[in-house]
Amino acid sequence: MSISVAIVGSGPAGFYVAAALLKAGRDTEIDILERLPAPFGLIGYGVAPDHQTTKKIARTFGQTAAGEHVRYFGNVEIGRDISLAELRNLYDAVILAVGAPRDRALPIPGIDKQGVIGAAAFVGWYNGHPDFQALDPDLDVSSVAVIGNGNVAIDVARVLVKTPAEMVASDLPAYAARAIHGSPLLDVYMFGRRGPVQANFTNVELREMGNLEACVPIVDPAQIPQAVPDGMADRDRRLKEKNLATLRGFVGRDPASRSKRVHFQFFAAPREVLGNGRVRGLRLERTRLEEGQAVGTGAFFDVCCGLVVYAIGNAASPFDDAPFDTDRAIIANVDGRVGEGLYAVGWAMRDPVGVISTNRRDAVMVAKDIAADIGAGNKPGRPALEQLLAVRGVRRIDFAEWGKIGAAEIANAAPGAPRRKFLSLEDMLDVL
Ligand code: NAP
């Protein structure tokens, strides 16, 4: 007897767990529910629009979605169209792969001023995410501060300073291209509260900052240590050494050699957003490291900027009536188990770090949990969901329909671009 599994969320975590369930050897019918019409979550709406190679994994996910035992239910929202309790009644197992859509809070004075934007919203905006298209950030500014030293911070900085020519092969929406390329931006400040060794940039991303057409990286040599401190695992040490070498290569670049600059500033913790209502600057405190942590030195400095983007990591949101661990900002779980027949994977279940394939580990673990926990399937699954959605008049997008929408996006692309994303459900439905 097959078991029925509903996966909520169609990002990498959702698709990896679908693939793991199919490999687990049990006869399993899988339905993937997604609140947006478009599948693939952060692949479409989080990965930077100029990093198309990273998005190729969507092809593999698409093969999973088109498989015999899998159905895609796009534009179906838990809490709006069906409750989590109802879903749990219909399926032997429900897996929450709902990600960590919020920015971690940055509780400093002035954070609520106009012109301070969390990276989740800013990245969503330049990726055409339906929730953030109306963000309309004011980019009529000459300098921007980006807080954080992770890959999201570097994505934000890079997308802001790349030229139109460098973005040709991207799927940056036209409204974002107009705002970014029409901006008088000259300087981006990247602030890390700790040092270059502690920065989370991967080396490819960091190196890219040294090869931009109109932007030069600026680094203070006094902030780059001679060597990686002892006590680090070999692999981490090698990665850190590469980053230090890359940063050393940036030292001495001529600030006037390009029209824009990205200033890497380490040991600088944000303390206050300055300005009356609108951002006019950022106050920071110099830090030093004590046992690896940033400790304020009491020395403060200000930078002028008209926009602050904080990219300090993500946090999950409470999801319907699933138990939530407020301290860790994740769905409360033990190794992916949330409750009877309820599981979580990916950023909803653990710290929101790692690359796309990091989700595979959780997926395999939860697929094993399910194999161990669920006996013979005894819930109605897909036919019952389809019936319920039909009764409620929900316009579900299935995977074949998404295929047509995706093909139209590709056909509509500007020369050199991979696709032109549809920005509304209405435009997508017009294609169908
Ligand atoms: P992240 O790697 O965790 O970086 C967050 C940064 O914010 C860290 O530098 C952290 O500093 C800093 N931070 C946290 N709280 C702060 C505070 N109160 N004040 C100042 N700084 C603060 O997170 P992310 O950049 O959002 O990326 C999430 C994951 O996605 C990462 O694993 C990343 O590699 C991955 N990702 C990968 C790519 C890619 O491969 N191209 C692209 C995007 C994202 P501390 O270290 O001092 O806490």
Coordinates of C-alpha atoms and ligand atoms in Angstrom, one line a residue:
M1 CA 0.0 0.0 0.0
S2 CA 1.5 3.3 -1.0
I3 CA 1.9 6.2 1.4
S4 CA 0.9 9.8 0.6
V5 CA 3.2 12.6 1.4
A6 CA 2.5 16.4 1.0
I7 CA 5.6 18.6 0.9
V8 CA 4.9 22.3 1.6
G9 CA 7.3 24.5 -0.3
S10 CA 9.0 23.9 -3.7
G11 CA 12.4 25.3 -3.0
P12 CA 15.6 23.1 -2.9
A13 CA 14.6 21.7 0.5
G14 CA 11.3 20.5 -0.9
F15 CA 12.7 19.0 -4.1
Y16 CA 15.6 17.3 -2.3
V17 CA 13.2 15.6 0.1
A18 CA 10.9 14.6 -2.8
A19 CA 13.9 12.9 -4.5
A20 CA 15.0 11.3 -1.3
L21 CA 11.5 9.8 -0.7
L22 CA 11.4 8.4 -4.2
K23 CA 14.8 6.8 -3.6
A24 CA 13.9 5.4 -0.2
G25 CA 12.3 2.4 -1.8
R26 CA 8.7 2.7 -0.6
D27 CA 5.8 3.2 -2.8
T28 CA 5.1 6.9 -2.3
E29 CA 2.8 9.4 -3.9
I30 CA 4.2 12.9 -3.4
D31 CA 2.4 16.2 -3.8
I32 CA 4.4 19.4 -3.6
L33 CA 2.3 22.5 -2.6
E34 CA 3.7 26.0 -3.3
R35 CA 2.0 29.2 -2.4
L36 CA 3.5 31.0 -5.5
P37 CA 2.6 29.9 -9.0
A38 CA 6.3 29.4 -9.8
P39 CA 8.2 26.5 -8.4
F40 CA 11.8 26.3 -7.1
G41 CA 11.7 28.9 -4.3
L42 CA 15.1 30.6 -3.8
I43 CA 16.4 29.2 -7.1
G44 CA 14.1 31.7 -8.8
Y45 CA 13.7 34.3 -6.2
G46 CA 16.9 34.2 -4.0
V47 CA 19.9 33.2 -6.2
A48 CA 21.2 36.4 -7.8
P49 CA 19.8 37.0 -11.3
D50 CA 23.4 37.2 -12.7
H51 CA 24.3 33.7 -11.3
Q52 CA 22.4 31.7 -13.8
T53 CA 24.7 28.7 -13.6
T54 CA 23.5 28.2 -10.0
K55 CA 19.9 28.1 -11.2
K56 CA 20.6 25.1 -13.5
I57 CA 19.7 22.8 -10.6
A58 CA 16.1 23.7 -11.4
R59 CA 16.3 21.3 -14.4
T60 CA 16.9 18.4 -12.0
F61 CA 14.1 19.5 -9.8
G62 CA 11.9 19.8 -12.8
Q63 CA 12.6 16.1 -13.7
T64 CA 11.5 15.2 -10.2
A65 CA 8.3 17.3 -10.5
A66 CA 7.4 15.7 -13.8
G67 CA 7.9 12.2 -12.4
E68 CA 5.1 9.6 -12.3
H69 CA 4.6 9.7 -8.6
V70 CA 4.9 13.5 -8.0
R71 CA 2.4 16.3 -8.6
Y72 CA 3.0 20.0 -8.3
F73 CA 0.3 22.2 -6.8
G74 CA 1.4 25.8 -7.5
N75 CA -0.6 28.8 -6.2
V76 CA -1.9 26.8 -3.3
E77 CA -1.4 28.5 0.1
I78 CA -1.6 26.8 3.5
G79 CA -3.6 29.1 5.7
R80 CA -5.5 30.6 2.8
D81 CA -6.7 27.7 0.7
I82 CA -6.3 24.8 3.2
S83 CA -5.1 24.7 6.8
L84 CA -2.2 22.6 8.0
A85 CA -4.6 20.5 10.2
E86 CA -6.7 19.7 7.1
L87 CA -3.6 18.8 5.1
R88 CA -2.4 16.5 7.9
N89 CA -5.8 14.8 7.9
L90 CA -5.4 14.1 4.1
Y91 CA -1.8 12.8 4.0
D92 CA 0.2 10.1 5.9
A93 CA 3.0 12.6 6.2
V94 CA 3.4 16.4 5.7
I95 CA 6.8 17.9 5.3
L96 CA 7.3 21.6 5.9
A97 CA 10.0 22.9 3.5
V98 CA 8.9 26.5 3.9
G99 CA 12.3 28.0 4.3
A100 CA 13.3 31.0 6.4
P101 CA 11.7 34.0 4.6
R102 CA 12.4 36.7 7.1
D103 CA 15.5 38.7 7.8
R104 CA 17.0 38.2 11.2
A105 CA 16.3 41.3 13.3
L106 CA 18.9 44.0 13.7
P107 CA 17.9 45.8 16.8
I108 CA 19.7 49.1 16.6
P109 CA 18.3 52.6 16.9
G110 CA 17.0 54.0 13.6
I111 CA 16.5 50.6 11.9
D112 CA 12.9 51.5 11.1
K113 CA 13.9 54.6 9.1
Q114 CA 12.9 54.9 5.5
G115 CA 15.7 53.6 3.3
V116 CA 16.7 50.7 5.6
I117 CA 15.8 47.4 3.9
G118 CA 16.4 43.8 4.9
A119 CA 18.2 41.7 2.3
A120 CA 15.2 39.2 2.1
A121 CA 13.1 42.0 0.7
F122 CA 15.8 43.6 -1.4
V123 CA 16.9 40.3 -3.0
G124 CA 13.2 39.5 -3.6
W125 CA 12.7 42.8 -5.2
Y126 CA 15.6 42.5 -7.7
N127 CA 14.4 38.9 -8.4
G128 CA 10.8 39.8 -9.2
H129 CA 9.4 38.0 -6.2
P130 CA 5.6 38.7 -6.0
D131 CA 5.8 39.8 -2.4
F132 CA 8.5 42.5 -3.0
Q133 CA 7.8 44.0 -6.5
A134 CA 6.3 47.0 -4.9
L135 CA 9.2 47.6 -2.5
D136 CA 10.4 50.5 -4.8
P137 CA 13.7 51.2 -3.0
D138 CA 15.0 54.8 -3.5
L139 CA 18.2 54.3 -5.4
D140 CA 18.7 58.0 -6.1
V141 CA 21.6 57.8 -3.7
S142 CA 25.4 58.0 -4.2
S143 CA 26.3 55.6 -1.4
V144 CA 24.9 52.4 0.1
A145 CA 25.8 50.6 3.2
V146 CA 25.5 46.8 3.2
I147 CA 25.7 45.2 6.6
G148 CA 26.9 41.6 6.8
N149 CA 29.8 39.6 5.4
G150 CA 28.0 36.6 3.9
N151 CA 27.2 35.7 0.3
V152 CA 23.9 37.5 0.4
A153 CA 25.7 40.7 1.3
I154 CA 28.1 40.2 -1.6
D155 CA 25.2 39.4 -4.0
V156 CA 23.5 42.7 -3.1
A157 CA 26.7 44.7 -3.5
R158 CA 27.5 43.1 -6.8
V159 CA 24.0 43.5 -8.3
L160 CA 24.1 47.1 -7.4
V161 CA 27.4 47.9 -9.1
K162 CA 27.3 45.7 -12.2
T163 CA 26.8 47.5 -15.5
P164 CA 23.9 46.9 -17.8
A165 CA 26.3 44.9 -20.1
E166 CA 27.3 42.7 -17.2
M167 CA 23.7 42.0 -16.4
V168 CA 22.6 41.2 -20.0
A169 CA 22.7 37.4 -19.4
S170 CA 20.6 37.8 -16.2
D171 CA 16.9 37.7 -15.5
L172 CA 16.9 41.0 -13.6
P173 CA 13.3 42.4 -14.1
A174 CA 13.1 45.6 -16.1
Y175 CA 11.8 47.7 -13.2
A176 CA 14.8 46.7 -11.1
A177 CA 17.2 47.3 -14.0
R178 CA 15.8 50.8 -14.5
A179 CA 16.2 51.7 -10.8
I180 CA 19.7 50.1 -10.4
H181 CA 21.2 51.3 -13.7
G182 CA 19.6 54.8 -13.4
S183 CA 21.1 55.2 -9.9
P184 CA 23.9 57.7 -9.4
L185 CA 25.5 55.2 -7.0
L186 CA 29.3 55.6 -6.6
D187 CA 30.2 53.8 -3.3
V188 CA 29.0 50.6 -1.6
Y189 CA 30.3 50.0 1.9
M190 CA 30.4 46.4 3.1
F191 CA 30.6 46.2 6.8
G192 CA 31.6 43.1 8.7
R193 CA 31.5 43.1 12.5
R194 CA 34.4 40.6 12.6
G195 CA 37.5 40.2 10.4
P196 CA 38.3 38.8 7.0
V197 CA 39.0 35.4 8.4
Q198 CA 35.5 35.2 9.9
A199 CA 33.7 36.5 6.8
N200 CA 31.4 33.9 5.3
F201 CA 32.0 34.8 1.6
T202 CA 32.8 31.9 -0.6
N203 CA 35.9 32.6 -2.7
V204 CA 34.3 32.6 -6.1
E205 CA 31.9 35.3 -5.0
L206 CA 34.7 37.3 -3.4
R207 CA 37.0 37.0 -6.5
E208 CA 34.2 38.2 -8.7
M209 CA 34.3 41.6 -7.0
G210 CA 37.8 42.1 -8.3
N211 CA 36.8 41.6 -11.9
L212 CA 33.9 44.0 -12.4
E213 CA 33.7 46.4 -15.4
A214 CA 32.9 49.6 -13.6
C215 CA 33.7 48.9 -9.9
V216 CA 36.9 48.5 -8.0
P217 CA 37.2 46.8 -4.6
I218 CA 38.9 48.8 -1.8
V219 CA 40.6 47.1 1.1
D220 CA 42.6 48.4 4.0
P221 CA 45.8 46.3 4.2
A222 CA 46.0 46.8 8.0
Q223 CA 42.8 44.8 8.3
I224 CA 44.1 41.7 6.5
P225 CA 45.9 39.3 8.9
Q226 CA 49.2 37.7 7.7
A227 CA 47.8 34.2 8.3
V228 CA 44.8 32.2 9.3
P229 CA 44.9 31.6 13.1
D230 CA 45.7 28.0 14.3
G231 CA 43.0 25.6 15.3
M232 CA 40.9 25.5 12.2
A233 CA 40.0 22.4 10.3
D234 CA 42.1 21.9 7.1
R235 CA 39.3 22.5 4.7
D236 CA 38.2 25.7 6.4
R237 CA 41.8 26.9 6.7
R238 CA 42.2 26.5 2.9
L239 CA 39.0 28.4 2.2
K240 CA 40.0 31.2 4.5
E241 CA 43.5 31.4 3.1
K242 CA 42.0 31.7 -0.4
N243 CA 39.9 34.6 0.8
L244 CA 42.8 36.3 2.5
A245 CA 44.8 35.9 -0.7
T246 CA 42.0 37.4 -2.8
L247 CA 41.6 40.4 -0.4
R248 CA 45.4 41.0 -0.5
G249 CA 45.1 41.1 -4.2
F250 CA 42.6 43.9 -3.8
V251 CA 45.0 46.0 -1.8
G252 CA 46.3 49.0 -3.6
R253 CA 43.7 49.1 -6.3
D254 CA 43.3 52.6 -7.6
P255 CA 39.9 54.0 -6.3
A256 CA 39.8 56.2 -9.4
S257 CA 40.3 53.3 -11.8
R258 CA 36.6 52.7 -12.1
S259 CA 33.5 54.8 -11.6
K260 CA 32.3 52.8 -8.6
R261 CA 33.9 51.4 -5.5
V262 CA 33.0 48.6 -3.1
H263 CA 34.8 49.3 0.2
F264 CA 35.3 46.1 2.3
Q265 CA 35.4 47.3 5.9
F266 CA 36.0 44.8 8.6
F267 CA 35.8 45.1 12.4
A268 CA 32.9 47.5 12.1
A269 CA 29.6 46.8 14.0
P270 CA 26.5 48.8 13.1
R271 CA 25.2 50.8 16.1
E272 CA 22.7 53.4 14.8
V273 CA 21.1 54.4 11.5
L274 CA 21.3 58.2 11.2
G275 CA 18.9 60.7 9.7
N276 CA 15.5 62.3 10.3
G277 CA 13.0 59.8 9.2
R278 CA 15.1 59.0 6.1
V279 CA 18.5 57.4 6.2
R280 CA 21.4 59.8 5.9
G281 CA 24.1 57.7 7.4
L282 CA 25.2 54.8 9.5
R283 CA 27.1 54.9 12.8
L284 CA 29.5 52.0 13.5
E285 CA 31.8 51.0 16.3
R286 CA 35.2 49.6 15.7
T287 CA 35.5 46.1 17.1
R288 CA 38.3 43.7 18.1
L289 CA 38.1 40.0 18.4
E290 CA 37.9 38.3 21.8
E291 CA 37.7 34.5 21.6
G292 CA 36.5 34.9 18.0
Q293 CA 33.6 37.3 18.9
A294 CA 33.4 40.9 18.0
V295 CA 33.7 43.2 21.0
G296 CA 33.2 47.0 20.8
T297 CA 36.3 49.2 21.4
G298 CA 34.3 52.4 22.2
A299 CA 35.6 54.1 19.0
F300 CA 32.8 55.1 16.7
F301 CA 32.7 56.4 13.2
D302 CA 30.0 57.5 10.7
V303 CA 29.5 56.9 7.0
C304 CA 27.1 58.9 4.8
C305 CA 24.7 56.7 2.9
G306 CA 21.2 57.0 1.5
L307 CA 20.3 53.3 1.7
V308 CA 21.2 50.6 4.2
V309 CA 20.7 47.0 3.3
Y310 CA 21.2 44.5 6.1
A311 CA 22.1 41.0 5.1
I312 CA 22.7 39.4 8.4
G313 CA 21.0 36.1 7.8
N314 CA 17.5 34.7 7.6
A315 CA 14.9 33.5 10.1
A316 CA 12.0 31.1 9.7
S317 CA 8.4 32.3 10.4
P318 CA 5.8 30.6 12.5
F319 CA 3.8 28.3 10.2
D320 CA 0.1 27.8 10.8
D321 CA -0.3 25.8 14.0
A322 CA 3.1 24.0 13.7
P323 CA 5.1 24.4 16.9
F324 CA 7.7 27.1 16.6
D325 CA 11.0 27.5 18.5
T326 CA 11.2 31.3 19.0
D327 CA 14.7 31.3 20.3
R328 CA 16.2 29.5 17.3
A329 CA 13.6 30.9 14.8
I330 CA 12.9 27.5 13.3
I331 CA 10.0 25.1 13.3
A332 CA 10.4 23.2 16.6
N333 CA 11.8 19.8 15.6
V334 CA 14.1 16.9 16.6
D335 CA 16.1 15.8 13.7
G336 CA 13.3 16.9 11.4
R337 CA 10.5 15.4 13.4
V338 CA 7.9 18.0 14.4
G339 CA 4.8 15.9 15.4
E340 CA 3.0 12.8 14.4
G341 CA 3.2 12.6 10.7
L342 CA 4.7 16.2 10.5
Y343 CA 8.3 16.9 9.5
A344 CA 10.5 19.8 8.6
V345 CA 13.5 20.2 6.3
G346 CA 15.9 22.8 5.1
W347 CA 16.0 26.4 6.6
A348 CA 12.7 25.9 8.4
M349 CA 14.3 23.1 10.4
R350 CA 17.9 24.2 11.1
D351 CA 20.2 27.3 10.9
P352 CA 19.7 29.0 7.6
V353 CA 23.2 28.5 6.2
G354 CA 24.8 26.4 3.6
V355 CA 24.6 26.1 -0.2
I356 CA 21.7 24.6 -2.1
S357 CA 23.0 21.0 -1.9
T358 CA 23.3 21.3 1.9
N359 CA 19.6 20.5 1.9
R360 CA 20.2 17.0 0.6
R361 CA 21.5 15.9 4.0
D362 CA 18.2 16.9 5.8
A363 CA 16.2 15.4 3.0
V364 CA 17.8 12.0 3.4
M365 CA 17.4 12.1 7.1
V366 CA 13.7 13.0 7.0
A367 CA 13.0 10.4 4.2
K368 CA 14.5 7.8 6.6
D369 CA 12.4 9.2 9.5
I370 CA 9.3 8.8 7.4
A371 CA 10.2 5.3 6.3
A372 CA 10.6 4.3 10.0
D373 CA 7.6 6.1 11.3
I374 CA 4.8 5.5 8.8
G375 CA 3.4 2.1 8.6
A376 CA 0.8 1.2 5.9
G377 CA -0.6 4.4 4.3
N378 CA -4.2 5.0 5.3
K379 CA -4.9 8.6 4.3
P380 CA -6.7 9.6 1.1
G381 CA -4.0 11.9 -0.2
R382 CA -4.1 13.5 -3.7
P383 CA -7.7 12.8 -4.8
A384 CA -9.0 14.3 -1.6
L385 CA -6.8 17.4 -1.9
E386 CA -7.9 17.9 -5.5
Q387 CA -11.5 17.6 -4.5
L388 CA -11.1 20.1 -1.7
L389 CA -9.3 22.6 -3.8
A390 CA -12.0 22.3 -6.5
V391 CA -14.8 22.8 -4.0
R392 CA -13.0 26.0 -2.7
G393 CA -12.4 27.3 -6.3
V394 CA -8.6 27.4 -5.9
R395 CA -6.8 28.0 -9.3
R396 CA -4.0 25.5 -8.9
I397 CA -1.1 25.7 -11.4
D398 CA 0.2 22.2 -12.3
F399 CA 3.6 21.4 -13.5
A400 CA 2.6 21.1 -17.2
E401 CA 1.1 24.5 -17.0
W402 CA 4.2 25.8 -15.3
G403 CA 6.1 24.3 -18.3
K404 CA 4.1 26.5 -20.7
I405 CA 4.6 29.6 -18.5
G406 CA 8.3 28.9 -18.3
A407 CA 8.5 28.4 -22.0
A408 CA 6.8 31.7 -22.6
E409 CA 9.2 33.4 -20.2
I410 CA 12.1 32.1 -22.2
A411 CA 10.5 33.1 -25.5
N412 CA 9.9 36.6 -24.2
A413 CA 13.5 37.1 -23.0
A414 CA 15.5 40.1 -24.3
P415 CA 18.5 39.1 -26.5
G416 CA 21.1 37.4 -24.3
A417 CA 18.8 37.0 -21.3
P418 CA 17.7 33.6 -20.1
R419 CA 14.1 34.6 -19.5
R420 CA 11.8 37.5 -18.8
K421 CA 9.9 36.5 -15.6
F422 CA 6.1 37.1 -15.5
L423 CA 5.5 39.3 -12.6
S424 CA 1.8 38.5 -11.9
L425 CA -0.5 35.5 -11.7
E426 CA -2.8 37.2 -14.2
D427 CA 0.0 37.4 -16.8
M428 CA 0.8 33.8 -16.2
L429 CA -2.8 32.7 -16.6
D430 CA -3.0 34.7 -19.8
V431 CA -0.3 32.3 -21.2
L432 CA -2.5 29.4 -20.3
Ligands
NAP1 P1 25.5 34.3 6.6 O1 26.5 33.6 5.7 O2 25.1 33.6 7.9 O3 26.1 35.7 6.8 C1 25.5 36.6 7.7 C2 26.5 37.7 8.0 O4 25.8 38.7 8.9 C3 27.7 37.3 8.8 O5 28.8 38.0 8.3 C4 27.4 37.7 10.2 O6 28.5 38.1 11.0 C5 26.6 39.0 10.0 N1 25.8 39.4 11.1 C6 24.9 38.7 11.8 N2 24.3 39.4 12.7 C7 24.9 40.6 12.7 C8 24.7 41.8 13.4 N3 23.9 41.9 14.4 N4 25.5 42.9 13.1 C9 26.4 42.8 12.1 N5 26.6 41.7 11.3 C10 25.8 40.6 11.6 O7 24.1 34.5 5.9 P2 23.7 34.9 4.4 O8 24.7 35.8 3.7 O9 22.3 35.4 4.5 O10 23.7 33.6 3.6 C11 22.9 32.5 4.0 C12 23.5 31.2 3.4 O11 23.2 31.2 2.0 C13 25.0 31.1 3.6 O12 25.4 29.8 3.9 C14 25.5 31.5 2.2 O13 26.7 30.9 1.9 C15 24.4 30.9 1.3 N6 24.4 31.7 0.0 C16 25.2 31.2 -0.9 C17 25.4 31.9 -2.1 C18 26.3 31.4 -3.1 O14 26.8 30.3 -3.0 N7 26.6 32.2 -4.1 C19 24.6 33.1 -2.3 C20 23.8 33.5 -1.3 C21 23.7 32.8 -0.1 P3 29.1 37.0 12.1 O15 29.8 36.0 11.4 O16 30.0 37.9 13.0 O17 27.9 36.5 12.9

